[in-house]
Tab-separated table of C-alpha atoms in Angstrom:
chain	number	residue	atom	x	y	z
Z	137	MET	CA	97.252	90.326	122.453
Z	138	SER	CA	96.665	86.640	124.198
Z	139	LYS	CA	98.446	83.346	123.784
Z	140	GLN	CA	97.252	81.312	121.490
Z	141	PRO	CA	96.809	77.637	122.237
Z	142	VAL	CA	98.432	75.157	119.852
Z	143	LEU	CA	97.038	71.701	119.994
Z	144	PHE	CA	98.619	68.465	118.380
Z	145	THR	CA	96.404	65.628	117.921
Z	146	GLN	CA	95.890	62.364	116.369
Z	147	ASN	CA	91.977	62.632	116.721
Z	148	ILE	CA	90.881	65.794	115.228
Z	149	ASP	CA	87.150	65.479	115.327
Z	150	GLU	CA	86.999	64.549	119.066
Z	151	SER	CA	89.757	67.553	119.421
Z	152	VAL	CA	87.492	69.969	117.411
Z	153	ASP	CA	84.398	69.032	119.404
Z	154	ASN	CA	86.269	69.235	122.559
Z	155	ILE	CA	86.809	72.485	121.865
Z	156	LEU	CA	84.021	73.927	120.297
Z	157	SER	CA	81.864	72.949	123.408
Z	158	GLN	CA	83.927	75.301	125.446
Z	159	TYR	CA	82.321	78.046	123.636
Z	160	THR	CA	78.846	79.570	122.985
Z	161	TYR	CA	77.976	80.419	119.246
Z	162	ASP	CA	74.925	81.051	117.157
Z	163	LYS	CA	76.030	79.349	113.982
Z	164	LEU	CA	78.763	77.947	112.771
Z	165	PHE	CA	81.047	78.274	109.546
Z	166	VAL	CA	83.678	76.103	108.374
Z	167	LEU	CA	85.861	77.536	105.289
Z	168	THR	CA	87.875	75.278	103.127
Z	169	ASP	CA	89.123	75.628	99.527
Z	170	ARG	CA	88.066	73.141	96.608
Z	171	ASN	CA	90.933	70.756	97.684
Z	172	THR	CA	90.559	70.946	101.517
Z	173	PHE	CA	86.820	70.423	101.117
Z	174	LYS	CA	87.211	67.215	98.932
Z	175	PHE	CA	90.129	65.947	100.988
Z	176	ALA	CA	90.101	67.215	104.444
Z	177	SER	CA	86.560	67.736	105.525
Z	178	PRO	CA	86.010	63.898	105.237
Z	179	LEU	CA	88.124	63.714	108.122
Z	180	LEU	CA	85.694	66.100	110.273
Z	181	ALA	CA	82.861	63.413	109.191
Z	182	ASN	CA	82.685	62.015	112.846
Z	183	SER	CA	82.329	65.482	114.433
Z	184	GLN	CA	79.300	66.078	116.112
Z	185	LEU	CA	79.222	70.017	116.524
Z	186	CYS	CA	80.589	70.425	112.718
Z	187	LYS	CA	77.595	68.080	111.461
Z	188	ASP	CA	75.225	71.365	110.537
Z	189	ALA	CA	77.942	73.830	110.059
Z	190	LYS	CA	77.662	76.214	106.899
Z	191	GLN	CA	80.142	75.207	104.615
Z	192	ILE	CA	81.831	78.050	102.618
Z	193	VAL	CA	84.101	77.251	99.614
Z	194	ILE	CA	86.511	79.246	98.159
Z	195	GLU	CA	89.045	78.499	95.144
Z	196	ALA	CA	92.329	77.076	95.842
Z	197	ASP	CA	96.081	78.473	95.885
Z	198	ASP	CA	97.042	81.699	96.579
Z	199	THR	CA	96.313	83.185	93.330
Z	200	HIS	CA	92.854	83.421	95.184
Z	201	LYS	CA	94.152	84.893	98.323
Z	202	ASN	CA	92.974	88.251	97.146
Z	203	LEU	CA	89.588	90.620	97.756
Z	204	GLU	CA	87.437	89.003	95.517
Z	205	SER	CA	87.649	85.610	97.625
Z	206	LEU	CA	87.618	88.129	100.798
Z	207	ALA	CA	84.443	89.419	99.543
Z	208	SER	CA	82.795	86.249	98.833
Z	209	VAL	CA	83.384	84.844	102.478
Z	210	TRP	CA	81.867	88.025	103.609
Z	211	GLN	CA	79.223	87.631	101.632
Z	212	THR	CA	78.158	84.151	102.322
Z	213	LEU	CA	78.681	85.124	106.448
Z	214	SER	CA	75.815	87.811	105.550
Z	215	ASP	CA	73.648	86.044	103.612
Z	216	SER	CA	73.428	83.335	106.643
Z	217	HIS	CA	72.538	86.183	109.067
Z	218	ALA	CA	75.951	85.702	111.123
Z	219	THR	CA	76.254	88.211	113.940
Z	220	ARG	CA	79.147	88.524	116.159
Z	221	ARG	CA	78.319	85.567	118.208
Z	222	SER	CA	79.466	83.541	115.364
Z	223	PHE	CA	82.276	81.214	114.787
Z	224	MET	CA	84.171	80.130	111.968
Z	225	LEU	CA	86.778	77.072	111.358
Z	226	ASN	CA	89.695	77.449	109.192
Z	227	LEU	CA	90.158	74.192	107.382
Z	228	GLY	CA	92.851	74.176	104.876
Z	229	GLY	CA	96.650	75.534	104.340
Z	230	GLY	CA	98.061	78.803	104.410
Z	231	MET	CA	95.903	80.669	102.084
Z	232	VAL	CA	92.813	79.394	103.863
Z	233	THR	CA	93.735	80.289	107.493
Z	234	ASP	CA	95.204	83.853	106.525
Z	235	LEU	CA	92.002	84.978	104.286
Z	236	GLY	CA	89.485	83.120	106.812
Z	237	GLY	CA	91.243	84.596	109.640
Z	238	PHE	CA	90.838	88.218	108.212
Z	239	ALA	CA	87.649	87.743	106.925
Z	240	ALA	CA	86.706	86.713	110.783
Z	241	SER	CA	88.549	89.641	112.546
Z	242	THR	CA	86.880	91.864	110.487
Z	243	PHE	CA	83.192	90.429	109.907
Z	244	LYS	CA	81.146	92.634	112.249
Z	245	ARG	CA	84.162	93.964	113.688
Z	246	GLY	CA	85.258	90.538	114.470
Z	247	ILE	CA	84.013	86.703	115.013
Z	248	ARG	CA	85.696	84.170	116.884
Z	249	TYR	CA	88.032	81.321	114.820
Z	250	ILE	CA	89.666	78.049	114.974
Z	251	ASN	CA	92.755	77.044	112.413
Z	252	ILE	CA	93.258	73.601	111.511
Z	253	PRO	CA	95.992	73.788	109.083
Z	254	THR	CA	96.091	70.955	106.319
Z	255	THR	CA	99.407	71.207	105.177
Z	256	LEU	CA	103.143	71.463	106.712
Z	257	LEU	CA	103.362	74.789	105.624
Z	258	GLY	CA	100.583	75.942	107.108
Z	259	ALA	CA	101.338	74.135	110.282
Z	260	VAL	CA	104.614	75.813	110.612
Z	261	ASP	CA	103.941	79.339	109.678
Z	262	ALA	CA	100.486	80.699	108.295
Z	263	ALA	CA	98.216	79.020	110.975
Z	264	VAL	CA	100.101	80.032	114.321
Z	265	GLY	CA	101.076	83.672	115.634
Z	266	GLY	CA	97.671	85.580	114.690
Z	267	LYS	CA	98.920	87.388	111.693
Z	268	THR	CA	96.156	87.016	108.666
Z	269	GLY	CA	95.783	89.246	105.351
Z	270	ILE	CA	95.535	89.066	101.742
Z	271	ASN	CA	97.352	89.714	98.769
Z	272	PHE	CA	96.882	93.121	97.078
Z	273	ASN	CA	98.139	94.630	93.887
Z	274	GLY	CA	100.344	92.187	93.335
Z	275	LEU	CA	102.080	92.044	96.627
Z	276	LYS	CA	101.909	89.541	99.572
Z	277	ASN	CA	99.827	89.727	102.567
Z	278	GLU	CA	99.612	93.756	101.729
Z	279	ILE	CA	96.716	94.082	103.538
Z	280	GLY	CA	95.731	92.354	107.481
Z	281	VAL	CA	95.377	92.469	111.209
Z	282	PHE	CA	96.968	91.009	114.056
Z	283	ASN	CA	94.255	88.479	115.628
Z	284	PRO	CA	94.999	85.041	116.740
Z	285	ALA	CA	92.807	82.128	116.050
Z	286	GLU	CA	91.139	80.892	119.649
Z	287	ALA	CA	93.134	77.810	119.211
Z	288	VAL	CA	94.947	75.832	116.434
Z	289	LEU	CA	94.710	72.306	115.952
Z	290	ILE	CA	97.533	70.537	113.908
Z	291	SER	CA	96.932	66.806	113.396
Z	292	THR	CA	99.348	64.323	111.305
Z	293	VAL	CA	96.161	63.077	109.635
Z	294	PHE	CA	96.492	65.767	107.249
Z	295	PHE	CA	100.328	65.255	106.419
Z	296	LYS	CA	100.193	61.704	105.211
Z	297	THR	CA	98.493	62.680	102.080
Z	298	LEU	CA	100.669	65.548	101.053
Z	299	SER	CA	103.121	65.348	98.251
Z	300	ARG	CA	106.508	65.867	98.624
Z	301	GLU	CA	106.515	69.041	97.166
Z	302	HIS	CA	103.759	70.550	99.697
Z	303	LEU	CA	105.979	68.901	102.398
Z	304	LEU	CA	109.206	70.565	101.258
Z	305	SER	CA	107.351	73.744	100.809
Z	306	GLY	CA	106.437	73.747	104.904
Z	307	TYR	CA	110.074	72.653	105.643
Z	308	ALA	CA	111.825	75.733	104.198
Z	309	GLU	CA	109.668	77.514	107.228
Z	310	MET	CA	110.955	75.064	109.523
Z	311	LEU	CA	114.747	75.659	108.268
Z	312	LYS	CA	114.067	79.481	108.667
Z	313	HIS	CA	112.960	78.533	112.252
Z	314	GLY	CA	116.249	76.419	112.970
Z	315	LEU	CA	118.392	79.330	111.490
Z	316	ILE	CA	116.941	81.509	114.171
Z	317	SER	CA	116.809	79.409	117.476
Z	318	ASN	CA	120.118	77.150	117.651
Z	319	ALA	CA	122.566	74.660	116.063
Z	320	ASP	CA	121.437	71.656	117.642
Z	321	THR	CA	117.813	72.300	116.133
Z	322	TYR	CA	119.482	73.490	112.864
Z	323	ASN	CA	121.516	70.474	112.605
Z	324	LYS	CA	118.899	68.197	113.197
Z	325	LEU	CA	116.446	69.597	110.303
Z	326	LEU	CA	119.350	69.025	108.036
Z	327	THR	CA	119.415	65.080	108.625
Z	328	LEU	CA	116.152	64.756	107.399
Z	329	ASP	CA	116.026	62.266	104.011
Z	330	PHE	CA	113.415	63.207	101.965
Z	331	SER	CA	113.711	60.735	99.468
Z	332	ASN	CA	113.184	57.952	102.481
Z	333	LEU	CA	110.931	60.185	104.439
Z	334	ASP	CA	110.387	59.056	108.408
Z	335	LEU	CA	107.127	60.861	108.998
Z	336	ASP	CA	107.522	60.501	112.571
Z	337	GLN	CA	110.733	62.432	112.771
Z	338	LEU	CA	108.867	64.825	110.569
Z	339	LEU	CA	106.443	65.257	113.593
Z	340	ARG	CA	108.990	65.908	116.280
Z	341	LEU	CA	111.146	68.468	114.149
Z	342	LEU	CA	107.393	69.955	113.503
Z	343	GLU	CA	106.901	70.200	117.098
Z	344	GLU	CA	110.267	71.620	118.178
Z	345	SER	CA	109.769	74.103	115.313
Z	346	VAL	CA	106.348	75.292	116.320
Z	347	LYS	CA	107.722	76.362	119.666
Z	348	VAL	CA	110.485	78.397	118.276
Z	349	LYS	CA	107.490	80.466	116.851
Z	350	GLU	CA	105.561	80.512	119.735
Z	351	ARG	CA	108.376	81.721	122.182
Z	352	ILE	CA	108.910	84.360	119.924
Z	353	VAL	CA	105.341	85.422	119.031
Z	354	GLU	CA	104.572	85.863	122.798
Z	355	SER	CA	107.319	87.499	123.388
Z	356	ASP	CA	106.386	90.311	120.390
Z	357	PRO	CA	103.305	89.503	119.369
Z	358	PHE	CA	103.021	92.703	117.187
Z	359	GLU	CA	106.490	92.561	115.635
Z	360	LYS	CA	107.983	95.566	117.124
Z	361	ASN	CA	111.138	93.550	118.059
Z	362	ILE	CA	112.058	89.788	117.783
Z	363	ARG	CA	109.350	88.334	116.112
Z	364	LYS	CA	110.996	90.396	112.643
Z	365	SER	CA	113.268	87.249	112.988
Z	366	LEU	CA	110.693	85.253	111.269
Z	367	ASN	CA	110.856	87.387	108.021
Z	368	LEU	CA	114.343	85.820	107.451
Z	369	GLY	CA	114.467	84.859	104.019
Z	370	HIS	CA	111.346	86.444	103.340
Z	371	THR	CA	112.509	89.840	101.924
Z	372	VAL	CA	113.920	88.025	98.910
Z	373	GLY	CA	111.708	85.258	98.829
Z	374	HIS	CA	108.446	87.200	98.405
Z	375	ALA	CA	110.319	88.966	95.229
Z	376	PHE	CA	111.209	85.670	94.173
Z	377	GLU	CA	107.962	84.629	94.577
Z	378	SER	CA	106.285	87.438	92.969
Z	379	LEU	CA	108.782	87.173	89.911
Z	380	SER	CA	107.353	83.427	89.298
Z	381	HIS	CA	103.643	84.918	89.095
Z	382	GLU	CA	104.854	87.312	86.793
Z	383	ARG	CA	106.464	84.638	84.329
Z	384	LYS	CA	102.877	82.904	84.688
Z	385	SER	CA	104.719	79.960	86.603
Z	386	PRO	CA	104.406	80.370	89.960
Z	387	VAL	CA	106.660	78.066	92.951
Z	388	GLN	CA	105.414	77.572	96.291
Z	389	HIS	CA	105.818	79.773	98.812
Z	390	GLY	CA	107.975	77.655	100.711
Z	391	TYR	CA	110.563	77.162	97.328
Z	392	ALA	CA	110.356	80.867	97.003
Z	393	VAL	CA	111.546	81.127	101.033
Z	394	ALA	CA	114.244	78.355	100.611
Z	395	TRP	CA	115.820	79.972	97.862
Z	396	GLY	CA	115.312	83.527	99.730
Z	397	LEU	CA	117.226	82.197	102.874
Z	398	VAL	CA	120.314	81.434	100.964
Z	399	CYS	CA	120.419	84.837	99.286
Z	400	GLU	CA	119.657	86.626	103.013
Z	401	LEU	CA	122.440	84.582	104.340
Z	402	LEU	CA	124.765	85.691	101.665
Z	403	LEU	CA	124.060	89.535	102.647
Z	404	SER	CA	124.445	88.282	106.291
Z	405	HIS	CA	127.898	86.924	105.542
Z	406	MET	CA	128.432	90.573	103.677
Z	407	ARG	CA	127.057	92.636	106.347
Z	408	LEU	CA	127.665	90.565	109.624
Z	409	GLY	CA	130.407	87.680	108.565
Z	410	PHE	CA	128.114	84.547	108.728
Z	411	PRO	CA	130.228	81.573	108.278
Z	412	THR	CA	130.517	80.955	104.549
Z	413	GLU	CA	130.833	76.724	105.262
Z	414	ARG	CA	127.037	77.364	106.604
Z	415	ILE	CA	125.841	79.000	103.730
Z	416	ARG	CA	127.562	75.905	101.397
Z	417	GLN	CA	126.018	73.795	104.076
Z	418	LEU	CA	122.526	75.006	103.518
Z	419	ALA	CA	123.006	75.797	99.500
Z	420	THR	CA	123.737	72.069	99.166
Z	421	PHE	CA	120.543	70.694	101.212
Z	422	ILE	CA	118.567	73.565	99.050
Z	423	ALA	CA	119.929	72.221	95.696
Z	424	ASP	CA	119.516	68.900	96.323
Z	425	ASN	CA	115.826	69.304	97.517
Z	426	TYR	CA	114.513	72.348	95.944
Z	427	GLY	CA	116.494	72.630	92.896
Z	428	ALA	CA	117.286	76.369	91.924
Z	429	PHE	CA	115.097	79.475	91.159
Z	430	PRO	CA	116.543	80.590	87.498
Z	431	ILE	CA	117.496	84.350	87.456
Z	432	THR	CA	119.651	86.493	85.404
Z	433	CYS	CA	121.320	89.854	85.760
Z	434	ASN	CA	118.438	91.021	83.548
Z	435	ASP	CA	115.626	90.136	86.515
Z	436	TYR	CA	117.482	92.119	89.352
Z	437	ASP	CA	115.883	95.161	88.705
Z	438	TYR	CA	112.107	94.038	89.062
Z	439	LEU	CA	113.105	91.490	92.216
Z	440	TYR	CA	114.688	95.268	93.813
Z	441	GLU	CA	111.457	96.765	93.149
Z	442	LYS	CA	109.648	94.284	94.811
Z	443	MET	CA	111.984	94.448	97.661
Z	444	THR	CA	111.300	98.136	98.149
Z	445	HIS	CA	107.860	97.362	97.932
Z	446	ASP	CA	108.003	95.134	101.186
Z	447	LYS	CA	105.675	96.016	104.264
Z	448	LYS	CA	108.652	95.613	106.392
Z	449	ASN	CA	110.769	98.335	105.102
Z	450	GLU	CA	110.139	101.708	107.440
Z	451	SER	CA	111.878	104.463	105.170
Z	452	ASP	CA	113.329	104.383	101.418
Z	453	ASN	CA	115.653	101.376	102.568
Z	454	VAL	CA	115.245	97.743	102.230
Z	455	ASN	CA	114.688	96.235	105.544
Z	456	PHE	CA	116.160	92.492	106.220
Z	457	THR	CA	116.170	90.098	109.213
Z	458	LEU	CA	120.303	88.791	109.108
Z	459	LEU	CA	122.169	86.714	110.966
Z	460	LYS	CA	126.045	86.901	112.758
Z	461	ASP	CA	125.771	83.021	112.717
Z	462	ILE	CA	122.688	80.782	113.891
Z	463	GLY	CA	120.901	82.105	116.412
Z	464	ILE	CA	122.728	85.403	116.866
Z	465	VAL	CA	119.788	87.305	115.081
Z	466	GLU	CA	120.274	90.934	113.688
Z	467	ILE	CA	116.842	92.807	112.946
Z	468	ASN	CA	116.443	96.249	111.240
Z	469	GLN	CA	119.398	95.710	108.929
Z	470	THR	CA	119.344	97.104	105.614
Z	471	ALA	CA	121.359	96.864	102.385
Z	472	THR	CA	122.148	98.664	99.097
Z	473	LYS	CA	120.978	97.823	96.128
Z	474	GLU	CA	124.216	97.133	94.482
Z	475	GLU	CA	124.898	94.730	97.897
Z	476	ILE	CA	121.336	93.095	97.092
Z	477	CYS	CA	122.553	92.470	93.602
Z	478	SER	CA	126.017	91.101	94.621
Z	479	ALA	CA	124.115	88.931	96.798
Z	480	LEU	CA	122.109	87.790	93.731
Z	481	ASP	CA	124.887	87.199	91.995
Z	482	LEU	CA	126.215	84.832	94.431
Z	483	TYR	CA	123.314	82.755	94.823
Z	484	ARG	CA	123.710	82.249	90.481
Z	485	ASP	CA	127.296	81.116	91.253
Z	486	LEU	CA	126.235	78.694	94.196
Z	487	PHE	CA	123.531	77.017	92.108
Z	488	HIS	CA	125.483	77.397	89.032
Z	489	LEU	CA	122.697	79.380	86.887
């Protein structure tokens, strides 16, 4: 799988035109959701090459990252006589880049595409690395392929309008990148003050975080080995996310990952001796900024059931990425139901639930 160029830019429309001018294509499509069509599309108004692009607009939020939305994108491409020489530009958060990447990768067996993430979460996670997919049968990203975009364009202009909640959602993935890289990168992340946000500091941290993911993806594009380190926090996090949807009170993906990180560091302590003071430090940061996801022991069976369906599992055991310490990653770790329930107990204690 080829390396995916990630470009940071202040001038988004000029950068889009520069990239598109390098390709020959017959039709250009721009995929957005209803929110990004309204708020982000105008930022491409001065792009000469996007003027005549066909707009495809899908419903917003992760509940619409499904077969129905995917089919609607395929239908528009088909109705518009798209060919294998057509090109797609995915402008939106992780939901748009995941679904759009999958739609492009499968239509006519694959057309080329570019990702332009409009959220911090999309920039640091979904848009980079070549993973595409949709949710299916109540499970996150159950159907998808590995297929990188021709390029990823990350622009600061989109982040200026993001709510604190959306910034925090993306920041959880940056915390994960810090935990799997080194203490220096991680410690810097804990200094960011969300009550008095310095956007320049955030962007410096973001560039460093994206480089962590790029290095890992380049060395293991198909998640056979060290790329599994990027799953830290996600096995429990996805289960929390599923439970929030079951309760009809969905939480942001990054919030679920933040709480999942704490639980999986607790498992890391139980299995590998990860330092307890590091867990308390992270739990304090997360409690202060994200609050807590409320669970009781009555939720444990549901959460465990969701973890057993996680696509990272390779047998009947639940597969985790765990840490001995910051930057010391142990992939393909398993935990019993009893150990997982003990970690959930400790999570409730830490967050006073």
